[in-house]
Short mmCIF file of C-alpha atoms and ligand atoms in Angstrom, two decimals:
data_model
loop_
_atom_site.label_atom_id
_atom_site.label_comp_id
_atom_site.label_asym_id
_atom_site.label_seq_id
_atom_site.Cartn_x
_atom_site.Cartn_y
_atom_site.Cartn_z
CA MET A 1 7.87 22.47 164.70
CA SER A 2 5.13 22.96 167.29
CA THR A 3 5.20 20.83 170.43
CA SER A 4 1.85 19.21 169.64
CA SER A 5 2.90 18.12 166.15
CA GLN A 6 6.22 16.97 167.61
CA ALA A 7 4.30 14.84 170.12
CA ARG A 8 2.16 13.44 167.33
CA GLY A 9 5.27 12.68 165.30
CA ALA A 10 6.76 10.83 168.26
CA ARG A 11 3.60 8.75 168.69
CA VAL A 12 3.50 7.79 165.02
CA ALA A 13 7.22 6.96 165.03
CA GLY A 14 6.76 4.84 168.17
CA ALA A 15 3.78 3.01 166.68
CA LEU A 16 5.59 2.23 163.42
CA THR A 17 8.80 1.23 165.18
CA THR A 18 6.99 -1.17 167.50
CA ALA A 19 4.95 -2.63 164.64
CA VAL A 20 8.14 -3.27 162.66
CA ALA A 21 9.77 -4.92 165.70
CA ALA A 22 6.75 -7.14 166.36
CA GLY A 23 6.46 -7.91 162.64
CA LEU A 24 10.07 -9.06 162.60
CA GLY A 25 9.45 -11.25 165.66
CA LEU A 26 6.37 -12.78 164.01
CA GLY A 27 8.20 -13.34 160.72
CA LEU A 28 11.15 -15.05 162.39
CA ALA A 29 8.75 -17.14 164.47
CA GLU A 30 7.01 -18.34 161.29
CA LEU A 31 10.41 -19.30 159.88
CA ALA A 32 11.35 -21.13 163.08
CA ALA A 33 8.00 -22.95 163.18
CA ALA A 34 8.33 -24.05 159.55
CA LEU A 35 11.70 -25.60 160.34
CA VAL A 36 10.80 -27.17 163.70
CA GLN A 37 7.10 -28.08 163.58
CA PRO A 38 4.88 -26.35 160.99
CA ARG A 39 1.76 -26.71 163.12
CA THR A 40 3.25 -24.40 165.79
CA SER A 41 3.06 -21.41 163.40
CA PRO A 42 1.79 -18.63 165.75
CA VAL A 43 -0.33 -16.97 163.06
CA SER A 44 -1.97 -20.27 162.14
CA LEU A 45 -2.58 -21.14 165.78
CA VAL A 46 -4.23 -17.82 166.54
CA GLY A 47 -6.23 -18.31 163.35
CA ALA A 48 -7.30 -21.78 164.48
CA VAL A 49 -8.44 -20.45 167.85
CA THR A 50 -10.30 -17.67 166.04
CA ILE A 51 -12.09 -20.27 163.87
CA ASP A 52 -13.08 -22.16 167.00
CA LEU A 53 -14.47 -19.05 168.66
CA THR A 54 -16.26 -17.71 165.57
CA PRO A 55 -20.03 -18.08 165.88
CA PRO A 56 -21.45 -20.36 163.14
CA PRO A 57 -23.50 -17.61 161.40
CA VAL A 58 -20.37 -15.49 160.98
CA LYS A 59 -18.44 -18.51 159.68
CA ASP A 60 -21.24 -19.09 157.13
CA LEU A 61 -21.18 -15.50 156.06
CA VAL A 62 -17.43 -15.58 155.50
CA ILE A 63 -17.51 -18.88 153.59
CA GLY A 64 -20.50 -17.62 151.59
CA LEU A 65 -18.72 -14.40 150.65
CA LEU A 66 -15.20 -15.68 150.17
CA GLY A 67 -15.55 -19.40 149.53
CA THR A 68 -12.20 -21.08 149.95
CA ALA A 69 -10.41 -17.70 150.13
CA ASP A 70 -11.56 -17.75 153.77
CA LYS A 71 -8.14 -18.89 155.02
CA PRO A 72 -5.98 -16.13 153.49
CA PHE A 73 -8.66 -13.70 154.71
CA LEU A 74 -8.46 -15.09 158.24
CA ILE A 75 -4.67 -14.95 158.29
CA GLY A 76 -4.82 -11.37 157.01
CA CYS A 77 -7.23 -10.45 159.81
CA VAL A 78 -5.05 -12.06 162.49
CA LEU A 79 -1.97 -10.23 161.23
CA ALA A 80 -3.71 -6.89 160.80
CA GLY A 81 -5.32 -7.17 164.25
CA THR A 82 -2.04 -8.05 165.98
CA LEU A 83 -0.12 -5.26 164.27
CA ALA A 84 -2.89 -2.71 165.00
CA ILE A 85 -2.84 -3.48 168.74
CA THR A 86 0.96 -3.39 168.61
CA ALA A 87 0.98 0.03 166.97
CA LEU A 88 -1.47 1.36 169.54
CA ILE A 89 0.66 0.17 172.44
CA GLY A 90 3.83 1.29 170.66
CA SER A 91 2.67 4.89 170.32
CA GLY A 92 4.12 5.55 173.79
CA LEU A 93 7.51 4.07 172.90
CA ALA A 94 9.44 7.36 173.02
CA ARG A 95 8.47 7.76 176.69
CA THR A 96 8.96 4.17 177.83
CA ALA A 97 9.72 0.82 176.20
CA ARG A 98 8.03 -1.04 179.03
CA TRP A 99 4.54 -1.58 177.57
CA ALA A 100 5.73 -2.47 174.10
CA THR A 101 8.20 -4.98 175.59
CA ILE A 102 5.54 -6.55 177.78
CA TRP A 103 3.16 -6.79 174.82
CA ILE A 104 5.67 -8.52 172.53
CA ALA A 105 6.60 -10.91 175.33
CA ALA A 106 2.90 -11.59 175.86
CA VAL A 107 2.37 -12.40 172.17
CA GLY A 108 5.29 -14.85 172.40
CA ALA A 109 3.79 -16.38 175.54
CA ILE A 110 0.39 -16.76 173.84
CA ALA A 111 2.08 -18.49 170.90
CA ILE A 112 3.80 -20.93 173.27
CA LEU A 113 0.62 -21.60 175.23
CA ALA A 114 -1.38 -22.23 172.05
CA ALA A 115 1.28 -24.61 170.71
CA LEU A 116 1.41 -26.52 174.00
CA LEU A 117 -2.37 -26.82 174.16
CA ARG A 118 -3.13 -27.48 170.51
CA VAL A 119 -0.08 -29.17 169.03
CA ALA A 120 1.96 -31.04 171.63
CA VAL A 121 3.46 -30.72 175.08
CA ALA A 122 6.99 -30.88 173.70
CA PRO A 123 10.09 -28.67 173.52
CA SER A 124 9.31 -27.97 169.85
CA SER A 125 6.22 -26.08 170.99
CA LEU A 126 8.39 -23.49 172.76
CA VAL A 127 10.57 -22.54 169.80
CA ALA A 128 8.35 -20.24 167.74
CA GLY A 129 7.14 -18.23 170.76
CA LEU A 130 10.67 -17.80 172.13
CA VAL A 131 11.97 -16.68 168.73
CA LEU A 132 9.04 -14.29 168.47
CA ALA A 133 9.74 -12.67 171.82
CA ALA A 134 13.52 -12.59 171.43
CA GLY A 135 13.47 -11.29 167.86
CA GLY A 136 10.73 -8.77 168.55
CA ILE A 137 12.21 -7.38 171.75
CA GLY A 138 15.76 -7.31 170.30
CA ALA A 139 14.53 -5.33 167.30
CA LEU A 140 12.51 -3.07 169.58
CA ARG A 141 15.58 -2.14 171.65
CA LEU A 142 17.70 -1.47 168.60
CA LEU A 143 15.05 0.65 166.90
CA ARG A 144 14.17 2.55 170.08
CA ALA A 145 17.78 3.57 170.65
CA GLN A 146 17.90 4.91 167.10
CA LEU A 147 14.54 6.61 167.52
CA LEU A 148 15.70 8.46 170.65
CA ARG A 149 18.90 9.54 168.94
CA ALA A 150 16.93 10.85 165.96
CA GLN A 151 14.70 12.81 168.30
CA GLU A 152 17.65 14.34 170.13
CA GLU A 153 19.16 15.29 166.82
CA GLN A 154 15.93 16.93 165.78
CA ALA A 155 15.83 18.92 169.01
CA ASP A 156 19.45 20.07 168.64
CA PRO A 157 19.70 22.99 166.18
CA ALA A 158 23.51 22.53 165.95
CA ALA A 159 23.30 18.95 164.69
CA ILE A 160 23.92 18.26 161.02
CA GLY A 161 20.56 17.42 159.40
CA GLY A 162 18.98 14.03 159.64
CA ALA A 163 21.76 11.38 159.72
CA SER A 164 20.24 9.52 162.69
CA ARG A 165 16.82 9.81 161.21
CA ARG A 166 17.99 8.24 157.97
CA ARG A 167 19.69 5.47 159.92
CA LEU A 168 16.42 4.76 161.76
CA LEU A 169 14.49 4.62 158.49
CA ALA A 170 17.05 2.31 156.90
CA THR A 171 17.11 -0.04 159.89
CA GLY A 172 13.31 -0.05 160.09
CA ALA A 173 12.93 -0.80 156.39
CA GLY A 174 15.59 -3.54 156.56
CA LEU A 175 14.03 -5.27 159.57
CA GLY A 176 10.56 -4.88 158.07
CA ALA A 177 11.68 -6.56 154.85
CA LEU A 178 13.38 -9.33 156.84
CA GLY A 179 10.15 -9.88 158.79
CA ALA A 180 8.18 -10.17 155.55
CA LEU A 181 10.69 -12.46 153.84
CA ALA A 182 11.29 -14.84 156.75
CA PRO A 183 7.93 -16.68 156.43
CA LEU A 184 8.49 -17.09 152.68
CA LEU A 185 11.92 -18.53 153.39
CA GLY A 186 10.31 -20.87 155.93
CA ARG A 187 7.83 -22.03 153.33
CA ALA A 188 10.62 -22.73 150.87
CA LEU A 189 12.79 -24.57 153.41
CA ARG A 190 10.03 -26.55 155.09
CA PRO A 191 10.98 -30.20 154.80
CA ALA A 192 8.51 -32.07 152.60
CA PRO A 193 7.01 -35.09 154.40
CA GLN A 194 9.02 -38.19 153.56
CA VAL A 195 6.75 -40.78 152.05
CA THR A 196 7.98 -44.21 151.08
CA PRO A 197 5.98 -45.02 147.94
CA GLU A 198 5.62 -48.77 148.69
CA LEU A 199 4.01 -48.03 152.04
CA VAL A 200 1.25 -45.88 150.61
CA ALA A 201 0.75 -47.46 147.18
CA VAL A 202 -2.98 -47.78 146.58
CA PRO A 203 -3.84 -51.32 145.42
CA GLU A 204 -6.36 -52.33 142.77
CA PRO A 205 -9.88 -52.34 144.22
CA GLU A 206 -11.55 -55.72 144.63
CA VAL A 207 -14.93 -54.26 143.62
CA GLN A 208 -14.63 -51.89 140.69
CA ALA A 209 -17.22 -49.24 140.01
CA PRO A 210 -18.98 -49.53 136.66
CA GLU A 211 -17.72 -47.20 133.97
CA LEU A 212 -19.17 -43.71 134.30
CA PRO A 213 -21.83 -43.00 131.64
CA GLU A 214 -21.32 -40.15 129.20
CA GLY A 215 -22.60 -36.95 130.70
CA LEU A 216 -24.83 -34.44 128.98
CA ASP A 217 -23.11 -32.36 126.37
CA VAL A 218 -24.08 -28.82 127.31
CA GLU A 219 -21.74 -25.85 127.39
CA GLY A 220 -21.26 -24.58 130.95
CA ILE A 221 -22.69 -27.62 132.77
CA SER A 222 -20.66 -29.23 135.61
CA PRO A 223 -18.82 -32.31 134.35
CA LEU A 224 -20.37 -35.56 135.54
CA ARG A 225 -17.17 -36.28 137.48
CA THR A 226 -15.33 -33.52 139.33
CA PRO A 227 -11.55 -33.57 138.73
CA ALA A 228 -9.82 -34.18 142.08
CA ASP A 229 -7.90 -30.92 141.88
CA GLU A 230 -11.15 -29.00 141.40
CA LEU A 231 -12.94 -30.60 144.33
CA TYR A 232 -13.89 -27.96 146.90
CA ARG A 233 -11.88 -27.93 150.12
CA ILE A 234 -13.36 -27.16 153.52
CA ASP A 235 -11.67 -27.73 156.86
CA THR A 236 -10.44 -25.97 159.95
CA ALA A 237 -6.76 -26.76 159.27
CA LEU A 238 -4.57 -23.74 158.56
CA VAL A 239 -1.61 -26.05 158.08
CA VAL A 240 -2.36 -29.25 156.16
CA PRO A 241 -1.30 -32.10 158.47
CA GLY A 242 1.44 -34.41 157.25
CA TYR A 243 1.90 -38.02 158.34
CA ASP A 244 4.55 -40.64 158.71
CA PRO A 245 3.52 -43.81 156.84
CA GLU A 246 5.66 -45.94 159.17
CA THR A 247 3.98 -44.83 162.37
CA TRP A 248 0.49 -43.97 161.07
CA ARG A 249 -2.25 -45.97 162.82
CA LEU A 250 -6.03 -46.12 162.66
CA ARG A 251 -7.51 -47.01 166.05
CA ILE A 252 -10.96 -48.51 166.49
CA GLU A 253 -12.05 -48.19 170.07
CA GLY A 254 -14.78 -47.15 172.50
CA MET A 255 -17.91 -49.27 173.00
CA VAL A 256 -16.52 -52.34 171.25
CA GLU A 257 -15.67 -55.86 172.35
CA ASN A 258 -12.35 -55.84 170.60
CA PRO A 259 -10.55 -52.50 170.23
CA TYR A 260 -7.60 -52.64 167.82
CA GLU A 261 -5.40 -50.56 165.59
CA ILE A 262 -4.13 -51.11 162.09
CA THR A 263 -1.14 -49.79 160.18
CA LEU A 264 -1.22 -48.20 156.77
CA PRO A 265 0.12 -51.30 154.97
CA GLU A 266 -2.52 -53.39 156.79
CA LEU A 267 -5.26 -50.99 155.70
CA MET A 268 -3.97 -51.02 152.13
CA ALA A 269 -3.99 -54.83 152.15
CA MET A 270 -7.69 -55.04 153.06
CA PRO A 271 -10.31 -55.61 150.35
CA MET A 272 -11.25 -52.29 148.79
CA VAL A 273 -14.21 -51.07 146.80
CA GLU A 274 -14.66 -48.20 144.40
CA HIS A 275 -17.75 -46.09 144.74
CA ASP A 276 -18.92 -43.05 142.79
CA ALA A 277 -20.52 -40.50 145.11
CA THR A 278 -21.35 -36.86 145.63
CA MET A 279 -19.88 -35.08 148.64
CA LEU A 280 -20.98 -31.68 149.82
CA CYS A 281 -20.61 -29.23 152.64
CA VAL A 282 -23.45 -28.24 154.92
CA SER A 283 -22.31 -24.64 154.40
CA ASN A 284 -23.09 -24.84 150.69
CA PRO A 285 -25.64 -22.12 149.98
CA VAL A 286 -28.45 -22.76 147.49
CA GLY A 287 -26.75 -22.68 144.08
CA GLY A 288 -23.30 -22.84 145.70
CA ASP A 289 -20.22 -24.80 144.68
CA LEU A 290 -19.11 -26.53 147.89
CA ILE A 291 -19.98 -29.84 146.24
CA GLY A 292 -18.32 -32.37 143.97
CA SER A 293 -18.80 -35.87 142.61
CA VAL A 294 -15.87 -38.23 142.51
CA ARG A 295 -14.85 -41.89 142.55
CA PHE A 296 -13.84 -42.88 146.07
CA GLN A 297 -11.77 -45.97 146.74
CA GLY A 298 -11.37 -47.44 150.17
CA VAL A 299 -12.10 -50.05 152.79
CA ARG A 300 -15.69 -50.51 153.91
CA VAL A 301 -16.17 -49.08 157.40
CA ARG A 302 -18.58 -51.88 158.24
CA ASP A 303 -15.77 -54.44 157.72
CA LEU A 304 -13.51 -52.55 160.14
CA LEU A 305 -16.31 -52.15 162.69
CA ALA A 306 -17.36 -55.80 162.43
CA ARG A 307 -13.88 -56.86 163.55
CA ALA A 308 -14.21 -54.60 166.62
CA VAL A 309 -17.78 -55.80 167.41
CA PRO A 310 -19.73 -52.73 168.59
CA LEU A 311 -21.60 -53.14 171.89
CA ARG A 312 -25.36 -52.77 172.28
CA GLY A 313 -26.46 -49.22 173.03
CA ALA A 314 -23.88 -47.53 170.81
CA ASP A 315 -25.45 -45.19 168.25
CA GLN A 316 -22.55 -43.02 167.06
CA VAL A 317 -19.03 -43.33 165.73
CA LEU A 318 -16.92 -40.32 166.62
CA SER A 319 -14.07 -40.02 164.14
CA THR A 320 -11.05 -37.91 165.03
CA SER A 321 -8.48 -36.32 162.79
CA VAL A 322 -4.84 -35.85 163.66
CA ASP A 323 -5.49 -32.14 164.26
CA GLY A 324 -8.34 -32.70 166.69
CA PHE A 325 -11.37 -32.22 164.41
CA THR A 326 -14.18 -34.66 165.14
CA ALA A 327 -17.31 -35.83 163.32
CA GLY A 328 -20.17 -37.85 164.79
CA THR A 329 -21.60 -40.33 162.29
CA PRO A 330 -24.66 -42.47 163.04
CA LEU A 331 -23.42 -46.03 163.67
CA GLU A 332 -26.27 -47.18 161.46
CA ALA A 333 -25.02 -45.21 158.46
CA LEU A 334 -21.65 -46.93 158.83
CA THR A 335 -23.05 -50.43 159.20
CA ASP A 336 -26.07 -50.51 156.82
CA ASP A 337 -25.62 -51.47 153.19
CA ARG A 338 -24.32 -48.11 151.96
CA GLU A 339 -20.73 -47.78 150.84
CA ALA A 340 -19.32 -45.86 153.81
CA LEU A 341 -15.57 -45.98 153.28
CA ILE A 342 -12.22 -45.30 154.82
CA ALA A 343 -11.13 -43.76 151.54
CA VAL A 344 -7.52 -43.77 150.41
CA ALA A 345 -8.00 -42.60 146.82
CA ILE A 346 -10.12 -40.20 144.81
CA ASN A 347 -10.52 -40.62 141.05
CA GLY A 348 -7.87 -43.32 141.04
CA GLU A 349 -5.18 -41.22 142.71
CA PRO A 350 -4.02 -41.45 146.33
CA LEU A 351 -5.71 -38.80 148.48
CA SER A 352 -3.98 -35.44 148.23
CA PRO A 353 -2.78 -33.85 151.49
CA GLU A 354 -5.62 -31.28 151.25
CA HIS A 355 -8.28 -33.96 150.92
CA GLY A 356 -7.13 -36.01 153.90
CA ALA A 357 -4.07 -38.15 153.11
CA PRO A 358 -3.46 -40.91 153.89
CA ALA A 359 -7.03 -41.91 154.81
CA ARG A 360 -10.37 -40.23 155.35
CA LEU A 361 -13.90 -41.19 156.15
CA PHE A 362 -16.63 -40.79 153.56
CA THR A 363 -20.27 -41.56 154.31
CA PRO A 364 -22.72 -41.32 151.39
CA GLY A 365 -25.80 -39.24 152.13
CA LEU A 366 -24.38 -37.15 154.98
CA TYR A 367 -22.82 -33.70 154.87
CA GLY A 368 -19.03 -33.64 155.22
CA TYR A 369 -19.04 -32.37 158.80
CA VAL A 370 -20.85 -35.50 160.04
CA GLY A 371 -19.34 -38.16 157.86
CA ALA A 372 -16.13 -37.22 156.07
CA THR A 373 -13.28 -36.73 158.58
CA LYS A 374 -9.95 -36.16 156.83
CA TRP A 375 -6.50 -37.11 158.23
CA LEU A 376 -8.29 -39.84 160.16
CA THR A 377 -6.72 -41.33 163.28
CA THR A 378 -9.51 -42.84 165.38
CA LEU A 379 -12.99 -44.27 165.13
CA SER A 380 -14.55 -44.29 168.58
CA VAL A 381 -17.82 -46.18 168.92
CA GLY A 382 -20.10 -44.54 171.50
CA THR A 383 -23.26 -42.51 171.90
CA TYR A 384 -24.53 -39.12 170.77
CA ALA A 385 -25.39 -38.48 174.42
CA GLU A 386 -21.79 -38.80 175.56
CA GLN A 387 -19.58 -37.78 172.65
CA VAL A 388 -20.25 -34.42 171.03
CA ALA A 389 -18.60 -33.67 167.69
CA TYR A 390 -16.71 -30.51 166.69
CA TRP A 391 -19.48 -28.66 164.82
CA THR A 392 -22.24 -29.93 167.11
CA THR A 393 -20.70 -28.02 170.00
CA ARG A 394 -20.84 -24.95 167.74
CA GLY A 395 -24.54 -25.07 167.08
CA TRP A 396 -24.85 -27.34 164.02
CA SER A 397 -27.19 -30.32 164.04
CA ALA A 398 -25.78 -33.55 165.41
CA LYS A 399 -26.99 -35.42 162.32
CA GLY A 400 -26.71 -34.10 158.80
CA PRO A 401 -28.57 -35.98 156.08
CA VAL A 402 -28.10 -34.26 152.72
CA LYS A 403 -31.13 -32.32 151.47
CA THR A 404 -32.42 -32.80 147.91
CA SER A 405 -31.44 -29.87 145.73
CA ALA A 406 -31.02 -28.69 142.14
CA ARG A 407 -28.48 -26.15 140.91
CA ILE A 408 -28.55 -24.15 137.69
CA ASP A 409 -25.05 -24.10 136.13
CA THR A 410 -25.96 -22.37 132.90
CA PRO A 411 -26.94 -19.71 132.06
CA ARG A 412 -25.09 -17.90 134.84
CA GLY A 413 -27.27 -15.74 137.07
CA ASN A 414 -27.44 -12.01 136.36
CA GLY A 415 -25.86 -12.53 132.97
CA ARG A 416 -26.90 -12.56 129.37
CA ALA A 417 -28.25 -15.75 127.87
CA GLU A 418 -27.53 -16.51 124.22
CA PRO A 419 -29.98 -18.71 122.37
CA GLY A 420 -28.22 -21.57 120.55
CA ALA A 421 -28.32 -22.36 116.84
CA ASP A 422 -31.82 -23.80 117.29
CA GLY A 423 -33.01 -20.49 118.77
CA ARG A 424 -33.44 -22.02 122.21
CA VAL A 425 -31.61 -21.36 125.49
CA ALA A 426 -30.12 -24.43 127.21
CA VAL A 427 -30.86 -24.26 130.92
CA ALA A 428 -28.80 -26.95 132.64
CA GLY A 429 -27.16 -27.99 135.86
CA VAL A 430 -26.86 -30.76 138.42
CA ALA A 431 -29.21 -32.13 141.07
CA TRP A 432 -28.58 -34.38 144.04
CA ALA A 433 -30.52 -36.33 146.64
CA VAL A 434 -27.52 -38.19 147.97
CA HIS A 435 -28.38 -41.78 148.96
CA ARG A 436 -32.02 -41.44 147.89
CA GLY A 437 -31.31 -40.83 144.21
CA VAL A 438 -32.61 -38.09 141.93
CA GLY A 439 -35.96 -38.94 140.29
CA ALA A 440 -36.78 -35.73 138.43
CA VAL A 441 -35.76 -32.13 137.87
CA GLN A 442 -38.11 -29.37 136.79
CA VAL A 443 -37.55 -25.83 135.61
CA GLN A 444 -39.85 -22.84 135.82
CA VAL A 445 -39.66 -19.63 133.77
CA ASP A 446 -41.03 -16.55 135.53
CA ASP A 447 -44.28 -17.78 137.11
CA GLY A 448 -45.04 -20.30 134.39
CA PRO A 449 -45.67 -24.04 134.64
CA TRP A 450 -42.93 -26.44 135.80
CA ILE A 451 -41.22 -28.15 132.87
CA ASP A 452 -39.55 -31.57 133.17
CA ALA A 453 -35.84 -31.62 132.44
CA GLU A 454 -33.92 -34.35 130.64
CA LEU A 455 -31.59 -36.18 133.05
CA SER A 456 -28.19 -37.75 132.53
CA GLU A 457 -28.07 -41.53 132.93
CA ASP A 458 -28.28 -42.52 136.59
CA VAL A 459 -24.88 -43.42 138.08
CA ASN A 460 -26.21 -44.58 141.45
CA ALA A 461 -28.39 -43.20 144.25
CA ASP A 462 -25.37 -41.49 145.85
CA TYR A 463 -24.43 -39.56 142.71
CA TRP A 464 -25.70 -36.31 141.31
CA ARG A 465 -27.45 -36.16 137.95
CA GLN A 466 -26.98 -33.60 135.25
CA TRP A 467 -30.13 -32.11 133.75
CA VAL A 468 -31.05 -29.88 130.83
CA VAL A 469 -34.08 -28.17 129.31
CA ARG A 470 -33.96 -26.22 126.07
CA LEU A 471 -36.36 -23.30 126.18
CA GLU A 472 -37.66 -20.76 123.75
CA LEU A 473 -37.42 -17.53 125.70
CA ALA A 474 -38.67 -14.13 124.59
CA PRO A 475 -35.92 -11.49 124.61
CA GLY A 476 -35.58 -9.60 127.90
CA GLU A 477 -35.36 -10.40 131.62
CA HIS A 478 -36.52 -13.74 132.95
CA VAL A 479 -36.37 -15.48 136.30
CA LEU A 480 -35.47 -19.17 136.08
CA ALA A 481 -35.99 -21.61 138.95
CA ALA A 482 -35.07 -25.28 139.30
CA ARG A 483 -36.17 -27.96 141.71
CA ALA A 484 -35.49 -31.66 142.14
CA ALA A 485 -37.40 -34.64 143.45
CA ASP A 486 -35.75 -37.72 144.90
CA ALA A 487 -36.27 -41.20 143.51
CA SER A 488 -39.35 -41.71 145.70
CA GLY A 489 -40.90 -38.63 144.11
CA GLU A 490 -40.51 -36.36 147.12
CA LEU A 491 -39.86 -32.77 146.01
CA GLN A 492 -37.18 -30.68 147.64
CA SER A 493 -38.54 -28.11 150.09
CA ALA A 494 -39.54 -24.74 148.63
CA GLU A 495 -39.12 -23.12 152.03
CA VAL A 496 -35.94 -21.06 152.08
CA ALA A 497 -33.42 -21.78 154.87
CA PRO A 498 -29.80 -20.73 155.43
CA PRO A 499 -27.02 -23.35 155.80
CA ALA A 500 -27.10 -23.31 159.61
CA PRO A 501 -27.91 -25.52 161.40
CA ASN A 502 -28.51 -28.42 158.99
CA GLY A 503 -28.14 -27.33 155.36
CA SER A 504 -29.52 -24.67 153.04
CA GLN A 505 -32.80 -25.22 151.26
CA GLY A 506 -35.14 -23.52 148.81
CA TYR A 507 -35.20 -23.44 145.02
CA HIS A 508 -32.23 -22.10 143.09
CA ARG A 509 -33.46 -19.01 141.21
CA ILE A 510 -31.50 -16.83 138.83
CA SER A 511 -32.37 -13.93 136.64
CA VAL A 512 -31.05 -13.72 133.09
CA ASP A 513 -31.25 -11.28 130.25
CA VAL A 514 -32.09 -13.09 127.01
CA ARG A 515 -30.69 -11.48 123.88
CA GLY A 516 -33.05 -10.65 121.06
N1 MTE B 601 -9.94 -33.22 159.76
C1 MTE B 601 -10.98 -32.57 159.22
N2 MTE B 601 -11.82 -33.25 158.42
C2 MTE B 601 -12.88 -32.62 157.86
C3 MTE B 601 -13.13 -31.27 158.12
C4 MTE B 601 -12.24 -30.57 158.98
O1 MTE B 601 -12.40 -29.38 159.27
N3 MTE B 601 -11.17 -31.26 159.51
N4 MTE B 601 -14.20 -30.64 157.54
C5 MTE B 601 -15.29 -31.49 157.06
C6 MTE B 601 -16.18 -30.78 156.19
S1 MTE B 601 -17.13 -29.56 156.91
C7 MTE B 601 -16.33 -31.10 154.86
S2 MTE B 601 -17.56 -30.41 153.94
C8 MTE B 601 -15.44 -32.07 154.20
C9 MTE B 601 -14.80 -31.46 152.97
O2 MTE B 601 -13.90 -32.37 152.39
P1 MTE B 601 -12.92 -31.88 151.25
O3 MTE B 601 -12.16 -30.70 151.78
O4 MTE B 601 -12.06 -33.04 150.90
O5 MTE B 601 -13.79 -31.47 150.08
O6 MTE B 601 -14.41 -32.50 155.07
C10 MTE B 601 -14.82 -32.77 156.39
N5 MTE B 601 -13.69 -33.35 157.07
MO1 MO B 602 -18.61 -28.95 155.48
#
């Protein structure tokens, strides 16, 4: 073998060896975190910091492209990035173990620092990082010794072929597999949060919502009510926060005469209302599916705030989640006559962990990032001038009223449209003007006149409406557009805008190929 290809071989072997060692450290650290405190998972923490540092347009792009697959994608990027840097540094391993050792120790130190800063200043925050460094460096030493022996063997013509080399490969493969399996084991062993059913039982609401009308019967249209397990999920949490029903508290504080906190049983004992409403994400692109309509049940925020007595001059309520996310809701939206709720149930079932258990805010008419904090811990009355919410510091508008919009559900864009038995194509979807109410929906074919759609029975001003038009369309390509007007007759804006900084706008247009 030539010296240059030998040198290349040594670099590749060093890179792989170091990557396996670091991978083992990371895997064991994930296992340790799962057992000690799931939120100290190093990969999740680095991911969380990455989310925080990602500029809003990039975040939009990723959500737009991947939807809710954004989290696995992010975790994949964090892992790939870490292992790539590791391999680069490890390429010099045959010469010296110093840099690879320092790097693995540094990754462990970063994991500890992130856990201390973002989870808790507690001994449990040290565990994952220490395991990472110890496991990674231990594996590195073992593998390096074997690597050097294999190289000596290769250089010695008298040695019997390849025993050390095979040992290195076997050890590397074994440790690599262990590193990959450890997080899965952690997931399986992670203690499920203990929840005493009596403490979190959701009572009957005092004010029941009227029965939902029958929706339109059109194939491919969104159901009038979104099943809870199909509701979109958007948040910055890589690990869904758990809670202890015995120690859970909601604090109401800030610019109030009478700050106080209540327990979960106290919250559950307060009068509750049911309210049907549409919730959507400001990142929802025109025609997108980051939206759903469900039956919320909860305590009116205005009742909770009245007990605290907000002081004059306050104009915002900053709500905080257990993982540090914040939303800034106009005080007015929480105290006027709309049904802003501390919700504890969706569609008659207690909130799922993903949707904010045990209690979340929901404010009709505002995008989720300004009015729908999940895993709620605090409502702090104050001012927009002094308290700046999570997404506001990242370039999104401080206030986020929902824009009027219509979405075409069927036919699907860029697909074939089949005329029905009557020879006509059903064009249908949903439209929303949350808290103003939908007054009308119209559809346009190519550049033709706008045609009024039939609407589903109105649920309330906070709820979307289904719509349908049945059209005779000549075979071939057509462009369909839809637009909505709110109950006051104001049409949605035709001017196209991206989600940032305050919600996408423009008409939903699709092209379809009508069969002859
Ligand atoms: N704690 C917390 N609450 C949060 C968020 C978050 O990142 N963390 N995201 C908000 C955003 S941007 C939206 S659109 C809604 C989505 O609620 P869902 O996941 O229940 O559909 O939650 C809001 N509440
Ligand atoms: Mo959102």
